[in-house]
Short mmCIF file of C-alpha atoms and ligand atoms in Angstrom, two decimals:
data_model
loop_
_atom_site.label_atom_id
_atom_site.label_comp_id
_atom_site.label_asym_id
_atom_site.label_seq_id
_atom_site.Cartn_x
_atom_site.Cartn_y
_atom_site.Cartn_z
CA MET R 1 -16.91 -0.34 5.41
CA LYS R 2 -13.51 -0.75 3.76
CA ILE R 3 -12.38 2.40 1.94
CA THR R 4 -11.30 1.55 -1.59
CA LYS R 5 -11.98 4.78 -3.50
CA ALA R 6 -9.87 7.91 -3.66
CA VAL R 7 -10.22 11.24 -5.41
CA ILE R 8 -7.24 13.33 -6.51
CA PRO R 9 -8.20 16.91 -7.37
CA ALA R 10 -5.75 18.17 -9.99
CA ALA R 11 -7.73 20.88 -11.75
CA GLY R 12 -6.19 23.96 -10.16
CA LEU R 13 -4.52 26.70 -12.18
CA GLY R 14 -1.14 26.43 -10.45
CA THR R 15 -0.54 30.17 -10.66
CA ARG R 16 2.20 30.08 -8.00
CA VAL R 17 4.47 28.03 -10.24
CA LEU R 18 4.05 30.00 -13.46
CA PRO R 19 5.47 30.05 -16.07
CA ALA R 20 6.41 26.36 -15.59
CA THR R 21 2.72 25.48 -15.30
CA LYS R 22 1.61 27.45 -18.35
CA ALA R 23 1.47 24.31 -20.49
CA MET R 24 2.56 21.66 -17.96
CA PRO R 25 0.26 20.72 -15.07
CA LYS R 26 2.05 21.12 -11.71
CA GLU R 27 0.99 17.56 -10.87
CA MET R 28 3.28 16.38 -13.70
CA LEU R 29 6.39 18.20 -12.48
CA PRO R 30 9.06 15.55 -11.96
CA ILE R 31 10.50 14.56 -8.61
CA VAL R 32 13.70 13.02 -10.02
CA ASP R 33 12.21 10.47 -12.43
CA LYS R 34 8.50 10.28 -11.67
CA PRO R 35 5.84 12.98 -11.88
CA ALA R 36 4.51 14.21 -8.54
CA ILE R 37 1.09 12.70 -9.09
CA GLN R 38 2.54 9.20 -9.44
CA TYR R 39 3.92 9.37 -5.88
CA ILE R 40 0.39 10.33 -4.76
CA VAL R 41 -1.25 7.46 -6.65
CA GLU R 42 1.35 5.06 -5.21
CA GLU R 43 0.62 6.29 -1.69
CA ALA R 44 -3.11 5.64 -2.19
CA VAL R 45 -2.46 2.16 -3.58
CA ARG R 46 -0.20 1.29 -0.63
CA ALA R 47 -3.10 2.30 1.64
CA GLY R 48 -5.40 -0.26 -0.01
CA ILE R 49 -7.14 2.05 -2.51
CA THR R 50 -8.16 0.24 -5.71
CA ASP R 51 -10.17 2.91 -7.59
CA ILE R 52 -8.94 6.45 -8.14
CA LEU R 53 -10.68 9.39 -9.77
CA ILE R 54 -8.40 12.17 -10.95
CA ILE R 55 -10.13 15.50 -11.47
CA THR R 56 -8.53 17.36 -14.33
CA ASN R 57 -9.37 20.20 -16.68
CA ARG R 58 -8.38 21.52 -20.08
CA GLY R 59 -4.72 21.06 -20.87
CA LYS R 60 -4.14 18.23 -18.41
CA ASP R 61 -4.49 15.32 -20.84
CA ILE R 62 -0.88 14.32 -20.26
CA ILE R 63 -1.87 13.14 -16.77
CA GLU R 64 -4.17 10.65 -18.50
CA ASP R 65 -1.43 9.66 -20.94
CA HIS R 66 0.99 9.02 -18.09
CA PHE R 67 -1.24 6.35 -16.57
CA ASP R 68 -1.86 4.69 -19.95
CA ARG R 69 0.14 2.00 -21.81
CA VAL R 70 2.53 3.11 -24.60
CA PRO R 71 2.89 0.06 -26.90
CA GLU R 72 5.57 1.53 -29.24
CA LEU R 73 7.76 2.62 -26.36
CA GLU R 74 7.28 -0.66 -24.50
CA THR R 75 8.22 -2.69 -27.60
CA ALA R 76 11.31 -0.56 -28.18
CA LEU R 77 12.45 -0.92 -24.56
CA SER R 78 11.89 -4.67 -24.38
CA SER R 79 13.59 -5.32 -27.75
CA ARG R 80 16.62 -3.38 -26.48
CA GLY R 81 16.66 -5.47 -23.30
CA LYS R 82 15.96 -2.44 -21.07
CA THR R 83 13.95 -4.57 -18.66
CA ASP R 84 14.17 -2.36 -15.61
CA ILE R 85 12.86 0.81 -17.24
CA TYR R 86 10.33 -1.25 -19.23
CA GLU R 87 8.89 -2.54 -15.94
CA GLN R 88 8.67 0.98 -14.57
CA VAL R 89 6.97 2.33 -17.69
CA VAL R 90 4.38 -0.45 -17.68
CA SER R 91 3.79 -0.35 -13.92
CA SER R 92 2.42 3.19 -13.85
CA ALA R 93 -0.45 1.99 -16.08
CA LYS R 94 -1.25 -0.88 -13.76
CA LEU R 95 -1.22 0.76 -10.36
CA ALA R 96 -5.00 0.98 -9.91
CA ASN R 97 -8.25 1.50 -11.80
CA ILE R 98 -7.81 5.14 -12.69
CA PHE R 99 -10.71 7.26 -13.89
CA PHE R 100 -10.80 10.86 -15.03
CA VAL R 101 -13.40 13.59 -14.97
CA ARG R 102 -13.06 17.23 -15.93
CA GLN R 103 -13.94 20.11 -13.68
CA LYS R 104 -15.32 22.38 -16.39
CA GLU R 105 -14.79 25.64 -14.51
CA THR R 106 -12.12 26.35 -11.88
CA LYS R 107 -14.53 27.14 -9.08
CA GLY R 108 -12.51 25.86 -6.15
CA LEU R 109 -11.49 22.65 -4.40
CA GLY R 110 -15.01 22.10 -2.97
CA HIS R 111 -16.48 22.35 -6.45
CA ALA R 112 -13.82 19.95 -7.77
CA ILE R 113 -14.75 17.37 -5.12
CA SER R 114 -18.44 17.67 -6.00
CA CYS R 115 -17.47 16.48 -9.52
CA ALA R 116 -16.65 13.10 -7.90
CA ARG R 117 -20.19 12.41 -6.69
CA SER R 118 -21.22 9.71 -9.16
CA PHE R 119 -17.82 7.98 -8.93
CA VAL R 120 -18.00 7.86 -5.13
CA GLY R 121 -21.67 6.91 -4.70
CA ASN R 122 -22.66 6.21 -1.13
CA GLU R 123 -19.27 5.28 0.34
CA PRO R 124 -16.65 7.05 2.42
CA PHE R 125 -13.65 8.02 0.28
CA ALA R 126 -10.14 9.42 0.57
CA VAL R 127 -9.04 12.74 -0.93
CA LEU R 128 -5.37 13.27 -1.80
CA TYR R 129 -4.63 16.83 -2.95
CA GLY R 130 -2.87 16.63 -6.29
CA ASP R 131 -0.11 19.04 -5.33
CA ASP R 132 0.74 17.61 -1.91
CA VAL R 133 3.27 14.80 -2.02
CA ILE R 134 3.77 13.01 1.29
CA MET R 135 6.70 10.61 1.58
CA GLY R 136 6.87 8.09 4.39
CA GLU R 137 6.98 4.42 5.37
CA ASP R 138 3.36 4.41 6.53
CA PRO R 139 1.23 6.03 3.80
CA ALA R 140 -0.46 9.15 5.21
CA CYS R 141 -3.72 8.28 3.50
CA GLY R 142 -3.68 4.86 5.22
CA GLN R 143 -3.19 6.52 8.62
CA LEU R 144 -6.37 8.54 8.00
CA ILE R 145 -8.28 5.49 6.78
CA ARG R 146 -7.44 3.65 10.02
CA ALA R 147 -8.80 6.60 12.04
CA TYR R 148 -11.99 6.50 9.98
CA GLU R 149 -12.35 2.81 10.70
CA GLU R 150 -11.82 3.42 14.42
CA PHE R 151 -14.02 6.49 14.98
CA GLY R 152 -16.48 6.42 12.06
CA LEU R 153 -16.09 10.17 11.45
CA GLY R 154 -14.60 12.14 8.56
CA VAL R 155 -10.83 12.52 9.01
CA LEU R 156 -8.45 15.38 8.28
CA GLY R 157 -4.72 15.11 7.70
CA ILE R 158 -3.36 17.76 10.06
CA LYS R 159 -0.04 19.38 10.95
CA GLU R 160 0.95 22.42 12.96
CA VAL R 161 2.11 25.34 10.85
CA SER R 162 3.87 28.53 11.94
CA LYS R 163 1.99 31.63 13.17
CA GLU R 164 3.20 33.45 10.08
CA ALA R 165 1.87 30.76 7.73
CA ILE R 166 -1.54 30.06 9.27
CA SER R 167 -3.28 32.87 7.34
CA LYS R 168 -2.52 30.99 4.11
CA TYR R 169 -3.98 27.72 5.42
CA SER R 170 -6.96 26.67 7.52
CA SER R 171 -7.06 26.82 11.32
CA LEU R 172 -8.71 24.04 13.33
CA LYS R 173 -10.36 23.81 16.73
CA VAL R 174 -8.93 20.57 18.08
CA GLU R 175 -8.85 18.48 21.24
CA ASN R 176 -6.59 15.46 21.69
CA LEU R 177 -8.35 12.08 21.65
CA LYS R 178 -5.32 9.81 21.82
CA ASP R 179 -1.73 9.79 20.55
CA ASN R 180 -1.67 11.75 17.30
CA ILE R 181 -5.47 11.74 16.84
CA TYR R 182 -7.60 14.80 17.61
CA LYS R 183 -11.29 15.63 17.60
CA CYS R 184 -12.05 18.61 15.36
CA THR R 185 -15.23 20.61 15.97
CA ASP R 186 -14.65 23.81 14.02
CA MET R 187 -12.38 25.37 11.41
CA VAL R 188 -11.68 28.64 9.58
CA GLU R 189 -10.23 28.89 6.07
CA LYS R 190 -7.36 31.40 5.73
CA PRO R 191 -7.88 33.28 9.04
CA GLN R 192 -6.88 36.92 8.53
CA LYS R 193 -7.35 38.30 12.06
CA PRO R 194 -5.58 36.95 15.18
CA GLU R 195 -8.94 36.33 16.93
CA GLU R 196 -10.00 34.01 14.07
CA ILE R 197 -7.10 31.62 14.74
CA LEU R 198 -8.48 28.51 16.49
CA SER R 199 -5.10 26.74 16.72
CA LEU R 200 -1.99 26.38 14.56
CA TYR R 201 -3.25 22.99 13.38
CA SER R 202 -4.18 23.11 9.73
CA ILE R 203 -5.54 20.67 7.15
CA LEU R 204 -2.69 19.52 4.93
CA GLY R 205 -3.14 17.48 1.83
CA ARG R 206 -5.31 14.54 2.83
CA CYS R 207 -8.77 13.77 4.17
CA VAL R 208 -11.30 10.96 4.34
CA LEU R 209 -14.87 12.06 3.84
CA PRO R 210 -18.27 10.48 4.29
CA PRO R 211 -20.61 10.72 1.26
CA GLU R 212 -22.78 13.29 3.15
CA ILE R 213 -20.18 15.85 2.07
CA PHE R 214 -21.80 16.03 -1.39
CA ASP R 215 -25.15 17.30 -0.05
CA ILE R 216 -23.27 19.84 2.05
CA LEU R 217 -21.21 20.97 -0.96
CA ASP R 218 -24.44 21.46 -2.93
CA HIS R 219 -25.43 24.33 -0.65
CA THR R 220 -21.95 25.66 0.18
CA ALA R 221 -21.70 29.27 -0.99
CA PRO R 222 -18.46 30.62 -2.49
CA GLY R 223 -16.04 31.60 0.30
CA ALA R 224 -12.43 32.83 0.39
CA GLY R 225 -11.27 33.95 -3.07
CA GLY R 226 -14.83 33.59 -4.44
CA GLU R 227 -14.27 29.82 -4.71
CA ILE R 228 -16.36 26.98 -3.29
CA GLN R 229 -14.08 25.93 -0.46
CA LEU R 230 -13.92 22.32 0.70
CA THR R 231 -13.01 23.66 4.15
CA ASP R 232 -16.37 25.45 4.38
CA ALA R 233 -18.21 22.18 3.70
CA MET R 234 -15.98 20.29 6.13
CA LYS R 235 -16.65 22.99 8.73
CA GLU R 236 -20.34 22.13 8.59
CA LEU R 237 -19.48 18.45 9.00
CA ALA R 238 -17.15 19.22 11.93
CA ARG R 239 -19.74 21.41 13.68
CA THR R 240 -22.61 18.96 13.25
CA LYS R 241 -21.17 15.43 13.37
CA GLY R 242 -17.60 16.19 14.39
CA MET R 243 -14.50 15.09 12.52
CA THR R 244 -11.16 13.70 13.63
CA GLY R 245 -7.71 14.90 12.67
CA VAL R 246 -4.59 12.76 12.34
CA ASP R 247 -1.24 14.47 12.87
CA PHE R 248 0.23 12.13 10.28
CA THR R 249 3.79 10.92 10.05
CA GLY R 250 5.62 11.51 6.78
CA LYS R 251 7.31 14.42 5.07
CA ARG R 252 4.99 16.67 3.09
CA TYR R 253 6.15 18.60 0.06
CA ASP R 254 3.99 21.38 -1.36
CA MET R 255 4.37 20.99 -5.13
CA GLY R 256 2.26 24.14 -5.55
CA ASN R 257 5.17 26.40 -4.63
CA LYS R 258 8.71 26.74 -5.92
CA LEU R 259 10.54 26.05 -2.66
CA GLY R 260 8.43 22.93 -1.98
CA ILE R 261 9.26 21.59 -5.45
CA MET R 262 12.99 22.04 -4.90
CA GLN R 263 12.86 20.42 -1.44
CA ALA R 264 11.04 17.39 -2.85
CA GLN R 265 13.53 17.06 -5.69
CA VAL R 266 16.70 17.45 -3.60
CA GLU R 267 15.60 15.15 -0.76
CA THR R 268 14.31 12.47 -3.11
CA ALA R 269 17.45 12.63 -5.25
CA LEU R 270 19.60 12.07 -2.14
CA LYS R 271 17.76 8.78 -1.47
CA HIS R 272 17.57 7.64 -5.08
CA SER R 273 19.12 4.22 -5.74
CA GLU R 274 20.69 5.25 -9.06
CA ILE R 275 21.91 8.80 -8.46
CA GLY R 276 21.77 9.20 -4.64
CA GLU R 277 25.48 8.78 -3.91
CA ASP R 278 26.68 10.92 -6.80
CA PHE R 279 24.15 13.61 -6.01
CA LYS R 280 25.21 13.69 -2.36
CA ALA R 281 28.87 14.10 -3.37
CA TYR R 282 27.89 16.91 -5.78
CA LEU R 283 25.80 18.64 -3.14
CA LYS R 284 28.59 18.48 -0.54
CA GLU R 285 31.00 20.10 -2.98
CA LEU R 286 28.47 22.73 -3.92
CA ALA R 287 27.67 23.47 -0.27
CA LYS R 288 31.31 24.41 0.32
CA THR R 289 30.92 27.27 -2.13
CA LEU R 290 27.76 28.70 -0.55
P1 UTP E 1 -4.63 25.29 -4.74
O1 UTP E 1 -5.28 26.02 -3.64
O2 UTP E 1 -3.18 25.02 -4.64
O3 UTP E 1 -4.96 26.08 -6.09
O4 UTP E 1 -5.43 23.92 -4.93
P2 UTP E 1 -4.25 26.04 -7.49
O5 UTP E 1 -5.14 26.77 -8.44
O6 UTP E 1 -3.90 24.65 -7.90
O7 UTP E 1 -2.87 26.80 -7.27
P3 UTP E 1 -2.51 28.35 -7.25
O8 UTP E 1 -2.96 28.86 -5.92
O9 UTP E 1 -3.16 29.00 -8.43
O10 UTP E 1 -1.02 28.35 -7.40
C1 UTP E 1 -5.33 22.83 -4.03
C2 UTP E 1 -5.71 21.56 -4.77
O11 UTP E 1 -7.02 21.66 -5.30
C3 UTP E 1 -7.05 21.48 -6.71
C4 UTP E 1 -5.64 21.80 -7.16
O12 UTP E 1 -5.32 21.11 -8.36
C5 UTP E 1 -4.81 21.30 -5.98
O13 UTP E 1 -4.59 19.92 -6.05
N1 UTP E 1 -8.10 22.39 -7.27
C6 UTP E 1 -8.15 23.70 -6.89
C7 UTP E 1 -8.99 21.88 -8.18
O14 UTP E 1 -8.96 20.68 -8.54
N2 UTP E 1 -9.96 22.72 -8.69
C8 UTP E 1 -10.05 24.03 -8.32
O15 UTP E 1 -10.97 24.72 -8.81
C9 UTP E 1 -9.11 24.53 -7.40
#
């Protein structure tokens, strides 16, 4: 079955980026001239996704506004002959069929995903975490979709993280199947003791899930941090049916932390068609003073 639906959870509190995220959702933080979430929507669309559900909560209405038309602004831009920016403003409203639902209480990523049940129905679907931007030629989400089509199992986007960082992520039990694809049969969320670490491979930012995940989420008890963890539900899937993991290509930026935000902004600015050259010259001068 062709995967055409994606869910973007964007209902977290973003406490690591306060006070910037007090009134502004972290998903709307700009990476040069587009909000982070637009890069994520564009990645999904490039991977063949046509229908996207964004999970929001109170105070995140501007995400909805961003993917809407703005007639007054569009008229002003076109009457002033600003064709290029007009096209860009209109295009964000035409990327895909975008739907919104609110997670009424912040009870964790697993709980957020369960809010997508009626949108998803009985189909496999992609999940793109709203604060993980992945830049690359081959959209990461598309790499996972291809693995789903090949193996018929839920797929995790995986990367190795450092020993020091693994306690903040999940740790996966993996075995190589071919190239950058692994079989995953077990996982632990935020391992705190060395003996809990299954490998340094961790789930980062993307997955493709079968619809069975919703029944599993229904009986998943709150885990780490008292939240309903998606990892706990995926663990059940991995232990029973097995899952695969794709060590995806592409550069991931964690927009949920300050350093990740700055890395995304600097590296994207360097490649930007309008300001790239000037920014590089500025950065070289600045680097001399460091
Ligand atoms: P995080 O673990 O980064 O949580 O969520 P957070 O609340 O956004 O950030 P901090 O830790 O307070 O700084 C990972 C993804 O899951 C979504 C977030 O929006 C993010 O995309 N999420 C998390 C929800 O949609 N709902 C939740 O209840 C929790």
